[in-house]
């Protein structure tokens, strides 16, 4: 594997030379936020949306803005250039920093500056994923995450466990359920289609406000599709005509089975396919 150039606190360096303190609060407390931006044709997809959500996450956690925040676009572009990324992702993580010892109380922002880390993931064929042609299968699991899922924090232990439950069940992913209703996938927003209506959970503290979600719903409305933002159950998903998920790295991905029951014909449906096509086309046009 080629040695990547990564970014740590203002410096571009080889990945094997990149280090952070053992006292970093991201490591000790999951006291950090992150974003993942996709790269297509060497350009950044939906960057402005990710940057805006990042600022919101920092604000919700009362985390100081790092000095490099205004330069993030340039940093992303430089990493794309240095690593020759045509298709792939850029991962960005900001933590509250390393105060020099462990303490539950937030460190003084005057003396403790945030830690900023970025790295690339090269994924040739990202846009032409074979899974988009076959669709994915999901199971339902209880949603046992904390109550502020709208903040994109690095505390991803339960979503990781959900992915492992799916793997153990021989399927691709899991949809999380709370009070009988689907919240979202382990790392994506969840949707069903009934007739000409796309149904996805309303925004709130229970789900991540997906950047891809916002773009896809906008394109759907522009294409004269009906959109209903409300919660739905697993039973309703199993009776739907189609289902799909959206995320920055999967774009629009059809879901063909929920808890062992085929959705619709058990193959990717026309709405998900059309939305994927529109999303990729429009996002490429607007990429920076």
PDB file of C-alpha atoms in Angstrom:
ATOM      1  CA  UNK A   1       0.000   0.000   0.000  1.00  0.00           C
ATOM      2  CA  UNK A   2       1.235   3.463  -0.848  1.00  0.00           C
ATOM      3  CA  UNK A   3       2.249   5.652   2.061  1.00  0.00           C
ATOM      4  CA  UNK A   4      -0.344   8.393   2.414  1.00  0.00           C
ATOM      5  CA  UNK A   5       0.370  12.010   3.204  1.00  0.00           C
ATOM      6  CA  UNK A   6      -1.867  13.073   6.090  1.00  0.00           C
ATOM      7  CA  UNK A   7      -2.528  16.373   7.871  1.00  0.00           C
ATOM      8  CA  UNK A   8      -1.962  16.822  11.609  1.00  0.00           C
ATOM      9  CA  UNK A   9      -2.242  20.210  13.289  1.00  0.00           C
ATOM     10  CA  UNK A  10      -0.943  22.319  10.411  1.00  0.00           C
ATOM     11  CA  UNK A  11       1.621  19.876   9.029  1.00  0.00           C
ATOM     12  CA  UNK A  12       1.488  17.527   6.006  1.00  0.00           C
ATOM     13  CA  UNK A  13       3.491  14.388   6.751  1.00  0.00           C
ATOM     14  CA  UNK A  14       3.746  10.656   5.950  1.00  0.00           C
ATOM     15  CA  UNK A  15       1.090   8.614   7.776  1.00  0.00           C
ATOM     16  CA  UNK A  16       3.707   6.576   9.664  1.00  0.00           C
ATOM     17  CA  UNK A  17       5.123   9.767  11.188  1.00  0.00           C
ATOM     18  CA  UNK A  18       1.743  11.144  12.315  1.00  0.00           C
ATOM     19  CA  UNK A  19       1.158  11.150  16.083  1.00  0.00           C
ATOM     20  CA  UNK A  20      -1.157  12.692  18.660  1.00  0.00           C
ATOM     21  CA  UNK A  21      -0.872  12.812  22.444  1.00  0.00           C
ATOM     22  CA  UNK A  22      -2.091   9.935  24.617  1.00  0.00           C
ATOM     23  CA  UNK A  23      -3.921  12.662  26.578  1.00  0.00           C
ATOM     24  CA  UNK A  24      -5.950  13.759  23.556  1.00  0.00           C
ATOM     25  CA  UNK A  25      -9.602  13.991  24.575  1.00  0.00           C
ATOM     26  CA  UNK A  26     -10.695  12.354  21.337  1.00  0.00           C
ATOM     27  CA  UNK A  27      -8.801   9.248  22.444  1.00  0.00           C
ATOM     28  CA  UNK A  28      -9.770   9.385  26.131  1.00  0.00           C
ATOM     29  CA  UNK A  29     -13.347  10.721  26.009  1.00  0.00           C
ATOM     30  CA  UNK A  30     -14.555  10.471  22.378  1.00  0.00           C
ATOM     31  CA  UNK A  31     -14.583  14.257  22.745  1.00  0.00           C
ATOM     32  CA  UNK A  32     -14.359  15.004  19.064  1.00  0.00           C
ATOM     33  CA  UNK A  33     -16.359  15.561  15.889  1.00  0.00           C
ATOM     34  CA  UNK A  34     -15.763  14.474  12.319  1.00  0.00           C
ATOM     35  CA  UNK A  35     -16.855  14.762   8.700  1.00  0.00           C
ATOM     36  CA  UNK A  36     -16.313  12.571   5.646  1.00  0.00           C
ATOM     37  CA  UNK A  37     -16.319  14.244   2.226  1.00  0.00           C
ATOM     38  CA  UNK A  38     -16.400  12.194  -0.961  1.00  0.00           C
ATOM     39  CA  UNK A  39     -14.099  12.863  -3.896  1.00  0.00           C
ATOM     40  CA  UNK A  40     -15.245  12.236  -7.480  1.00  0.00           C
ATOM     41  CA  UNK A  41     -13.177  13.205 -10.533  1.00  0.00           C
ATOM     42  CA  UNK A  42     -10.606  14.611  -8.089  1.00  0.00           C
ATOM     43  CA  UNK A  43     -13.160  17.116  -6.747  1.00  0.00           C
ATOM     44  CA  UNK A  44     -14.997  17.467  -3.442  1.00  0.00           C
ATOM     45  CA  UNK A  45     -18.677  16.573  -3.249  1.00  0.00           C
ATOM     46  CA  UNK A  46     -21.002  18.725  -1.095  1.00  0.00           C
ATOM     47  CA  UNK A  47     -18.046  20.347   0.686  1.00  0.00           C
ATOM     48  CA  UNK A  48     -19.981  23.451   1.800  1.00  0.00           C
ATOM     49  CA  UNK A  49     -22.604  21.285   3.504  1.00  0.00           C
ATOM     50  CA  UNK A  50     -19.977  19.300   5.411  1.00  0.00           C
ATOM     51  CA  UNK A  51     -18.161  22.474   6.491  1.00  0.00           C
ATOM     52  CA  UNK A  52     -21.400  24.008   7.751  1.00  0.00           C
ATOM     53  CA  UNK A  53     -22.384  20.882   9.701  1.00  0.00           C
ATOM     54  CA  UNK A  54     -18.881  20.704  11.187  1.00  0.00           C
ATOM     55  CA  UNK A  55     -19.267  24.244  12.554  1.00  0.00           C
ATOM     56  CA  UNK A  56     -22.627  23.297  14.004  1.00  0.00           C
ATOM     57  CA  UNK A  57     -21.169  20.195  15.721  1.00  0.00           C
ATOM     58  CA  UNK A  58     -18.357  22.287  17.222  1.00  0.00           C
ATOM     59  CA  UNK A  59     -20.896  24.823  18.485  1.00  0.00           C
ATOM     60  CA  UNK A  60     -23.197  22.200  20.012  1.00  0.00           C
ATOM     61  CA  UNK A  61     -20.259  20.794  22.011  1.00  0.00           C
ATOM     62  CA  UNK A  62     -18.892  24.234  22.921  1.00  0.00           C
ATOM     63  CA  UNK A  63     -15.644  23.234  21.244  1.00  0.00           C
ATOM     64  CA  UNK A  64     -13.245  26.021  20.173  1.00  0.00           C
ATOM     65  CA  UNK A  65     -12.913  26.562  16.429  1.00  0.00           C
ATOM     66  CA  UNK A  66      -9.417  25.571  15.306  1.00  0.00           C
ATOM     67  CA  UNK A  67      -7.378  28.294  13.613  1.00  0.00           C
ATOM     68  CA  UNK A  68      -7.293  26.331  10.362  1.00  0.00           C
ATOM     69  CA  UNK A  69     -11.109  26.234  10.004  1.00  0.00           C
ATOM     70  CA  UNK A  70     -11.231  28.921   7.242  1.00  0.00           C
ATOM     71  CA  UNK A  71      -8.549  26.994   5.307  1.00  0.00           C
ATOM     72  CA  UNK A  72     -10.254  23.584   5.316  1.00  0.00           C
ATOM     73  CA  UNK A  73     -11.138  23.674   1.625  1.00  0.00           C
ATOM     74  CA  UNK A  74      -7.501  24.338   0.708  1.00  0.00           C
ATOM     75  CA  UNK A  75      -6.321  21.576   3.059  1.00  0.00           C
ATOM     76  CA  UNK A  76      -8.790  19.081   1.534  1.00  0.00           C
ATOM     77  CA  UNK A  77      -7.695  20.026  -1.991  1.00  0.00           C
ATOM     78  CA  UNK A  78      -4.009  19.733  -1.097  1.00  0.00           C
ATOM     79  CA  UNK A  79      -4.548  16.229   0.335  1.00  0.00           C
ATOM     80  CA  UNK A  80      -6.417  15.216  -2.830  1.00  0.00           C
ATOM     81  CA  UNK A  81      -3.464  16.519  -4.869  1.00  0.00           C
ATOM     82  CA  UNK A  82      -0.695  15.014  -2.702  1.00  0.00           C
ATOM     83  CA  UNK A  83      -2.362  11.586  -2.649  1.00  0.00           C
ATOM     84  CA  UNK A  84      -3.600  11.595  -6.252  1.00  0.00           C
ATOM     85  CA  UNK A  85      -7.210  10.857  -5.296  1.00  0.00           C
ATOM     86  CA  UNK A  86      -9.612  10.592  -8.245  1.00  0.00           C
ATOM     87  CA  UNK A  87     -12.347   8.736  -6.343  1.00  0.00           C
ATOM     88  CA  UNK A  88     -12.383   8.288  -2.600  1.00  0.00           C
ATOM     89  CA  UNK A  89     -12.971  10.057   0.670  1.00  0.00           C
ATOM     90  CA  UNK A  90     -11.368  12.581   2.983  1.00  0.00           C
ATOM     91  CA  UNK A  91     -11.816  12.033   6.698  1.00  0.00           C
ATOM     92  CA  UNK A  92     -11.559  15.075   8.975  1.00  0.00           C
ATOM     93  CA  UNK A  93     -11.526  14.905  12.782  1.00  0.00           C
ATOM     94  CA  UNK A  94     -11.376  17.724  15.316  1.00  0.00           C
ATOM     95  CA  UNK A  95     -11.037  17.001  19.034  1.00  0.00           C
ATOM     96  CA  UNK A  96     -10.968  19.318  22.025  1.00  0.00           C
ATOM     97  CA  UNK A  97      -7.225  18.712  22.201  1.00  0.00           C
ATOM     98  CA  UNK A  98      -4.661  17.312  24.624  1.00  0.00           C
ATOM     99  CA  UNK A  99      -4.583  19.168  27.962  1.00  0.00           C
ATOM    100  CA  UNK A 100      -1.616  17.178  29.315  1.00  0.00           C
ATOM    101  CA  UNK A 101      -3.621  15.079  31.785  1.00  0.00           C
ATOM    102  CA  UNK A 102      -6.995  13.331  31.994  1.00  0.00           C
ATOM    103  CA  UNK A 103      -9.928  15.213  33.486  1.00  0.00           C
ATOM    104  CA  UNK A 104     -13.697  15.144  32.919  1.00  0.00           C
ATOM    105  CA  UNK A 105     -13.832  18.937  33.040  1.00  0.00           C
ATOM    106  CA  UNK A 106     -13.219  20.654  29.699  1.00  0.00           C
ATOM    107  CA  UNK A 107      -9.697  22.120  29.494  1.00  0.00           C
ATOM    108  CA  UNK A 108      -9.168  25.884  29.349  1.00  0.00           C
ATOM    109  CA  UNK A 109      -9.494  26.829  25.645  1.00  0.00           C
ATOM    110  CA  UNK A 110      -6.851  29.535  26.198  1.00  0.00           C
ATOM    111  CA  UNK A 111      -4.175  26.934  26.925  1.00  0.00           C
ATOM    112  CA  UNK A 112      -5.514  23.837  25.112  1.00  0.00           C
ATOM    113  CA  UNK A 113      -6.011  24.070  21.349  1.00  0.00           C
ATOM    114  CA  UNK A 114      -8.056  21.612  19.277  1.00  0.00           C
ATOM    115  CA  UNK A 115      -6.421  18.680  17.517  1.00  0.00           C
ATOM    116  CA  UNK A 116      -7.084  18.594  13.756  1.00  0.00           C
ATOM    117  CA  UNK A 117      -6.433  15.456  11.709  1.00  0.00           C
ATOM    118  CA  UNK A 118      -7.250  14.722   8.060  1.00  0.00           C
ATOM    119  CA  UNK A 119      -6.488  11.692   5.897  1.00  0.00           C
ATOM    120  CA  UNK A 120      -7.564  10.347   2.510  1.00  0.00           C
ATOM    121  CA  UNK A 121      -9.049   6.991   1.529  1.00  0.00           C
ATOM    122  CA  UNK A 122      -8.524   6.004  -2.081  1.00  0.00           C
ATOM    123  CA  UNK A 123     -11.617   4.181  -3.427  1.00  0.00           C
ATOM    124  CA  UNK A 124     -11.487   3.673  -7.201  1.00  0.00           C
ATOM    125  CA  UNK A 125     -14.946   2.785  -8.540  1.00  0.00           C
ATOM    126  CA  UNK A 126     -16.753   4.563  -5.705  1.00  0.00           C
ATOM    127  CA  UNK A 127     -19.479   5.945  -7.978  1.00  0.00           C
ATOM    128  CA  UNK A 128     -19.939   2.662  -9.874  1.00  0.00           C
ATOM    129  CA  UNK A 129     -20.339   0.460  -6.811  1.00  0.00           C
ATOM    130  CA  UNK A 130     -21.609  -3.032  -7.794  1.00  0.00           C
ATOM    131  CA  UNK A 131     -23.847  -2.970  -4.685  1.00  0.00           C
ATOM    132  CA  UNK A 132     -25.938  -0.216  -6.293  1.00  0.00           C
ATOM    133  CA  UNK A 133     -26.987  -2.725  -8.995  1.00  0.00           C
ATOM    134  CA  UNK A 134     -27.930  -5.512  -6.583  1.00  0.00           C
ATOM    135  CA  UNK A 135     -29.031  -3.528  -3.532  1.00  0.00           C
ATOM    136  CA  UNK A 136     -28.162  -4.281   0.083  1.00  0.00           C
ATOM    137  CA  UNK A 137     -29.872  -6.260   2.853  1.00  0.00           C
ATOM    138  CA  UNK A 138     -30.461  -4.901   6.349  1.00  0.00           C
ATOM    139  CA  UNK A 139     -31.608  -6.155   9.735  1.00  0.00           C
ATOM    140  CA  UNK A 140     -33.159  -4.107  12.525  1.00  0.00           C
ATOM    141  CA  UNK A 141     -31.386  -3.591  15.850  1.00  0.00           C
ATOM    142  CA  UNK A 142     -32.357  -1.620  18.957  1.00  0.00           C
ATOM    143  CA  UNK A 143     -31.025   1.947  18.899  1.00  0.00           C
ATOM    144  CA  UNK A 144     -28.889   2.238  22.014  1.00  0.00           C
ATOM    145  CA  UNK A 145     -26.895   5.355  21.193  1.00  0.00           C
ATOM    146  CA  UNK A 146     -26.800   8.587  23.194  1.00  0.00           C
ATOM    147  CA  UNK A 147     -29.565  11.163  22.734  1.00  0.00           C
ATOM    148  CA  UNK A 148     -27.671  13.723  20.595  1.00  0.00           C
ATOM    149  CA  UNK A 149     -27.207  11.890  17.320  1.00  0.00           C
ATOM    150  CA  UNK A 150     -27.580  15.156  15.432  1.00  0.00           C
ATOM    151  CA  UNK A 151     -24.007  16.002  16.505  1.00  0.00           C
ATOM    152  CA  UNK A 152     -21.510  14.089  14.369  1.00  0.00           C
ATOM    153  CA  UNK A 153     -19.250  12.882  17.181  1.00  0.00           C
ATOM    154  CA  UNK A 154     -16.536  10.219  17.032  1.00  0.00           C
ATOM    155  CA  UNK A 155     -18.322   8.022  19.601  1.00  0.00           C
ATOM    156  CA  UNK A 156     -19.175   5.336  17.064  1.00  0.00           C
ATOM    157  CA  UNK A 157     -18.986   2.229  19.227  1.00  0.00           C
ATOM    158  CA  UNK A 158     -22.647   1.266  19.005  1.00  0.00           C
ATOM    159  CA  UNK A 159     -22.899   1.837  15.226  1.00  0.00           C
ATOM    160  CA  UNK A 160     -19.804  -0.398  14.920  1.00  0.00           C
ATOM    161  CA  UNK A 161     -21.573  -3.048  17.009  1.00  0.00           C
ATOM    162  CA  UNK A 162     -24.611  -2.676  14.733  1.00  0.00           C
ATOM    163  CA  UNK A 163     -22.426  -3.314  11.669  1.00  0.00           C
ATOM    164  CA  UNK A 164     -21.048  -6.434  13.391  1.00  0.00           C
ATOM    165  CA  UNK A 165     -24.580  -7.671  14.219  1.00  0.00           C
ATOM    166  CA  UNK A 166     -25.419  -7.275  10.536  1.00  0.00           C
ATOM    167  CA  UNK A 167     -22.257  -9.121   9.523  1.00  0.00           C
ATOM    168  CA  UNK A 168     -23.049 -11.957  11.951  1.00  0.00           C
ATOM    169  CA  UNK A 169     -26.533 -12.195  10.405  1.00  0.00           C
ATOM    170  CA  UNK A 170     -25.018 -12.436   6.918  1.00  0.00           C
ATOM    171  CA  UNK A 171     -26.395  -9.105   5.703  1.00  0.00           C
ATOM    172  CA  UNK A 172     -24.907  -5.731   4.772  1.00  0.00           C
ATOM    173  CA  UNK A 173     -26.095  -3.275   7.406  1.00  0.00           C
ATOM    174  CA  UNK A 174     -28.499  -2.551  10.245  1.00  0.00           C
ATOM    175  CA  UNK A 175     -31.349  -0.085  10.698  1.00  0.00           C
ATOM    176  CA  UNK A 176     -31.743   1.148  14.250  1.00  0.00           C
ATOM    177  CA  UNK A 177     -35.160   1.160  15.890  1.00  0.00           C
ATOM    178  CA  UNK A 178     -36.376   3.237  18.830  1.00  0.00           C
ATOM    179  CA  UNK A 179     -39.948   3.202  20.223  1.00  0.00           C
ATOM    180  CA  UNK A 180     -40.979   0.961  17.337  1.00  0.00           C
ATOM    181  CA  UNK A 181     -39.757   3.361  14.655  1.00  0.00           C
ATOM    182  CA  UNK A 182     -36.649   3.375  12.454  1.00  0.00           C
ATOM    183  CA  UNK A 183     -34.224   6.158  13.345  1.00  0.00           C
ATOM    184  CA  UNK A 184     -31.452   5.603  10.754  1.00  0.00           C
ATOM    185  CA  UNK A 185     -28.841   3.161   9.527  1.00  0.00           C
ATOM    186  CA  UNK A 186     -25.549   2.636  11.364  1.00  0.00           C
ATOM    187  CA  UNK A 187     -23.835   5.244   9.157  1.00  0.00           C
ATOM    188  CA  UNK A 188     -26.590   6.455   6.838  1.00  0.00           C
ATOM    189  CA  UNK A 189     -30.118   7.834   6.668  1.00  0.00           C
ATOM    190  CA  UNK A 190     -32.980   5.409   5.911  1.00  0.00           C
ATOM    191  CA  UNK A 191     -35.877   5.796   3.429  1.00  0.00           C
ATOM    192  CA  UNK A 192     -38.858   3.915   2.048  1.00  0.00           C
ATOM    193  CA  UNK A 193     -40.857   4.569  -1.110  1.00  0.00           C
ATOM    194  CA  UNK A 194     -44.625   4.054  -1.391  1.00  0.00           C
ATOM    195  CA  UNK A 195     -46.078   4.941  -4.784  1.00  0.00           C
ATOM    196  CA  UNK A 196     -44.597   8.316  -5.730  1.00  0.00           C
ATOM    197  CA  UNK A 197     -43.845   9.234  -2.118  1.00  0.00           C
ATOM    198  CA  UNK A 198     -40.418   9.102  -0.483  1.00  0.00           C
ATOM    199  CA  UNK A 199     -40.688   8.716   3.294  1.00  0.00           C
ATOM    200  CA  UNK A 200     -37.782   9.426   5.649  1.00  0.00           C
ATOM    201  CA  UNK A 201     -37.575  10.351   9.303  1.00  0.00           C
ATOM    202  CA  UNK A 202     -37.975  14.035  10.195  1.00  0.00           C
ATOM    203  CA  UNK A 203     -34.963  15.940  11.511  1.00  0.00           C
ATOM    204  CA  UNK A 204     -34.414  16.112  15.263  1.00  0.00           C
ATOM    205  CA  UNK A 205     -31.892  15.036  17.889  1.00  0.00           C
ATOM    206  CA  UNK A 206     -32.611  11.363  17.078  1.00  0.00           C
ATOM    207  CA  UNK A 207     -30.812  11.288  13.722  1.00  0.00           C
ATOM    208  CA  UNK A 208     -27.849  12.810  11.956  1.00  0.00           C
ATOM    209  CA  UNK A 209     -28.826  15.662   9.651  1.00  0.00           C
ATOM    210  CA  UNK A 210     -27.305  14.021   6.597  1.00  0.00           C
ATOM    211  CA  UNK A 211     -25.676  16.271   4.015  1.00  0.00           C
ATOM    212  CA  UNK A 212     -26.467  13.721   1.296  1.00  0.00           C
ATOM    213  CA  UNK A 213     -30.004  13.440   2.743  1.00  0.00           C
ATOM    214  CA  UNK A 214     -30.590  17.174   2.301  1.00  0.00           C
ATOM    215  CA  UNK A 215     -29.298  17.142  -1.291  1.00  0.00           C
ATOM    216  CA  UNK A 216     -31.254  14.015  -2.296  1.00  0.00           C
ATOM    217  CA  UNK A 217     -34.539  15.362  -0.859  1.00  0.00           C
ATOM    218  CA  UNK A 218     -33.983  18.637  -2.697  1.00  0.00           C
ATOM    219  CA  UNK A 219     -33.393  16.809  -5.995  1.00  0.00           C
ATOM    220  CA  UNK A 220     -36.424  14.566  -5.361  1.00  0.00           C
ATOM    221  CA  UNK A 221     -38.689  17.581  -4.889  1.00  0.00           C
ATOM    222  CA  UNK A 222     -37.236  19.234  -8.002  1.00  0.00           C
ATOM    223  CA  UNK A 223     -38.063  16.026  -9.927  1.00  0.00           C
ATOM    224  CA  UNK A 224     -41.705  16.376  -8.756  1.00  0.00           C
ATOM    225  CA  UNK A 225     -41.510  13.420  -6.343  1.00  0.00           C
ATOM    226  CA  UNK A 226     -43.503  13.674  -3.117  1.00  0.00           C
ATOM    227  CA  UNK A 227     -41.436  13.745   0.092  1.00  0.00           C
ATOM    228  CA  UNK A 228     -42.865  12.960   3.524  1.00  0.00           C
ATOM    229  CA  UNK A 229     -40.596  13.569   6.514  1.00  0.00           C
ATOM    230  CA  UNK A 230     -41.938  11.308   9.247  1.00  0.00           C
ATOM    231  CA  UNK A 231     -40.956   8.176  11.114  1.00  0.00           C
ATOM    232  CA  UNK A 232     -41.833   4.716   9.798  1.00  0.00           C
ATOM    233  CA  UNK A 233     -41.744   1.192  11.247  1.00  0.00           C
ATOM    234  CA  UNK A 234     -39.919  -1.952  10.090  1.00  0.00           C
ATOM    235  CA  UNK A 235     -43.290  -3.480   9.151  1.00  0.00           C
ATOM    236  CA  UNK A 236     -44.047  -0.457   6.967  1.00  0.00           C
ATOM    237  CA  UNK A 237     -40.614  -0.765   5.350  1.00  0.00           C
ATOM    238  CA  UNK A 238     -41.274  -4.434   4.553  1.00  0.00           C
ATOM    239  CA  UNK A 239     -44.538  -3.483   2.817  1.00  0.00           C
ATOM    240  CA  UNK A 240     -42.994  -0.583   0.880  1.00  0.00           C
ATOM    241  CA  UNK A 241     -42.408  -0.551  -2.885  1.00  0.00           C
ATOM    242  CA  UNK A 242     -38.738   0.357  -2.408  1.00  0.00           C
ATOM    243  CA  UNK A 243     -36.236   1.259   0.278  1.00  0.00           C
ATOM    244  CA  UNK A 244     -32.834   2.907   0.210  1.00  0.00           C
ATOM    245  CA  UNK A 245     -30.178   4.654   2.272  1.00  0.00           C
ATOM    246  CA  UNK A 246     -28.070   7.760   1.682  1.00  0.00           C
ATOM    247  CA  UNK A 247     -24.640   8.744   2.948  1.00  0.00           C
ATOM    248  CA  UNK A 248     -21.614  10.699   1.755  1.00  0.00           C
ATOM    249  CA  UNK A 249     -19.750   7.535   0.776  1.00  0.00           C
ATOM    250  CA  UNK A 250     -22.658   5.418  -0.535  1.00  0.00           C
ATOM    251  CA  UNK A 251     -24.615   8.242  -2.213  1.00  0.00           C
ATOM    252  CA  UNK A 252     -28.016   6.558  -2.808  1.00  0.00           C
ATOM    253  CA  UNK A 253     -27.964   2.813  -2.146  1.00  0.00           C
ATOM    254  CA  UNK A 254     -31.051   0.588  -2.703  1.00  0.00           C
ATOM    255  CA  UNK A 255     -32.189  -1.690   0.151  1.00  0.00           C
ATOM    256  CA  UNK A 256     -33.809  -4.898  -1.141  1.00  0.00           C
ATOM    257  CA  UNK A 257     -34.415  -6.833   2.080  1.00  0.00           C
ATOM    258  CA  UNK A 258     -35.403  -5.826   5.617  1.00  0.00           C
ATOM    259  CA  UNK A 259     -35.258  -8.441   8.413  1.00  0.00           C
ATOM    260  CA  UNK A 260     -35.355 -11.303   5.910  1.00  0.00           C
ATOM    261  CA  UNK A 261     -38.341  -9.988   3.935  1.00  0.00           C
ATOM    262  CA  UNK A 262     -37.923  -8.745   0.374  1.00  0.00           C
ATOM    263  CA  UNK A 263     -38.849  -5.113  -0.211  1.00  0.00           C
ATOM    264  CA  UNK A 264     -41.008  -4.749  -3.340  1.00  0.00           C
ATOM    265  CA  UNK A 265     -39.671  -7.106  -5.998  1.00  0.00           C
ATOM    266  CA  UNK A 266     -36.501  -7.739  -3.956  1.00  0.00           C
ATOM    267  CA  UNK A 267     -34.437  -5.849  -6.533  1.00  0.00           C
ATOM    268  CA  UNK A 268     -33.403  -2.177  -6.719  1.00  0.00           C
ATOM    269  CA  UNK A 269     -36.398  -0.040  -7.713  1.00  0.00           C
ATOM    270  CA  UNK A 270     -36.696   2.838 -10.198  1.00  0.00           C
ATOM    271  CA  UNK A 271     -36.946   5.652  -7.632  1.00  0.00           C
ATOM    272  CA  UNK A 272     -33.677   4.787  -5.854  1.00  0.00           C
ATOM    273  CA  UNK A 273     -31.927   4.243  -9.199  1.00  0.00           C
ATOM    274  CA  UNK A 274     -33.156   7.605 -10.533  1.00  0.00           C
ATOM    275  CA  UNK A 275     -32.209   9.448  -7.347  1.00  0.00           C
ATOM    276  CA  UNK A 276     -28.705   7.945  -7.416  1.00  0.00           C
ATOM    277  CA  UNK A 277     -28.315   9.032 -11.038  1.00  0.00           C
ATOM    278  CA  UNK A 278     -29.558  12.586 -10.335  1.00  0.00           C
ATOM    279  CA  UNK A 279     -27.460  12.900  -7.178  1.00  0.00           C
ATOM    280  CA  UNK A 280     -24.225  11.807  -8.862  1.00  0.00           C
ATOM    281  CA  UNK A 281     -24.869  13.978 -11.923  1.00  0.00           C
ATOM    282  CA  UNK A 282     -25.780  17.143  -9.966  1.00  0.00           C
ATOM    283  CA  UNK A 283     -23.078  16.655  -7.306  1.00  0.00           C
ATOM    284  CA  UNK A 284     -20.382  16.234  -9.943  1.00  0.00           C
ATOM    285  CA  UNK A 285     -21.522  19.464 -11.575  1.00  0.00           C
ATOM    286  CA  UNK A 286     -21.340  21.350  -8.285  1.00  0.00           C
ATOM    287  CA  UNK A 287     -18.128  19.705  -6.992  1.00  0.00           C
ATOM    288  CA  UNK A 288     -15.250  21.995  -5.991  1.00  0.00           C
TER     289      UNK A 288
END
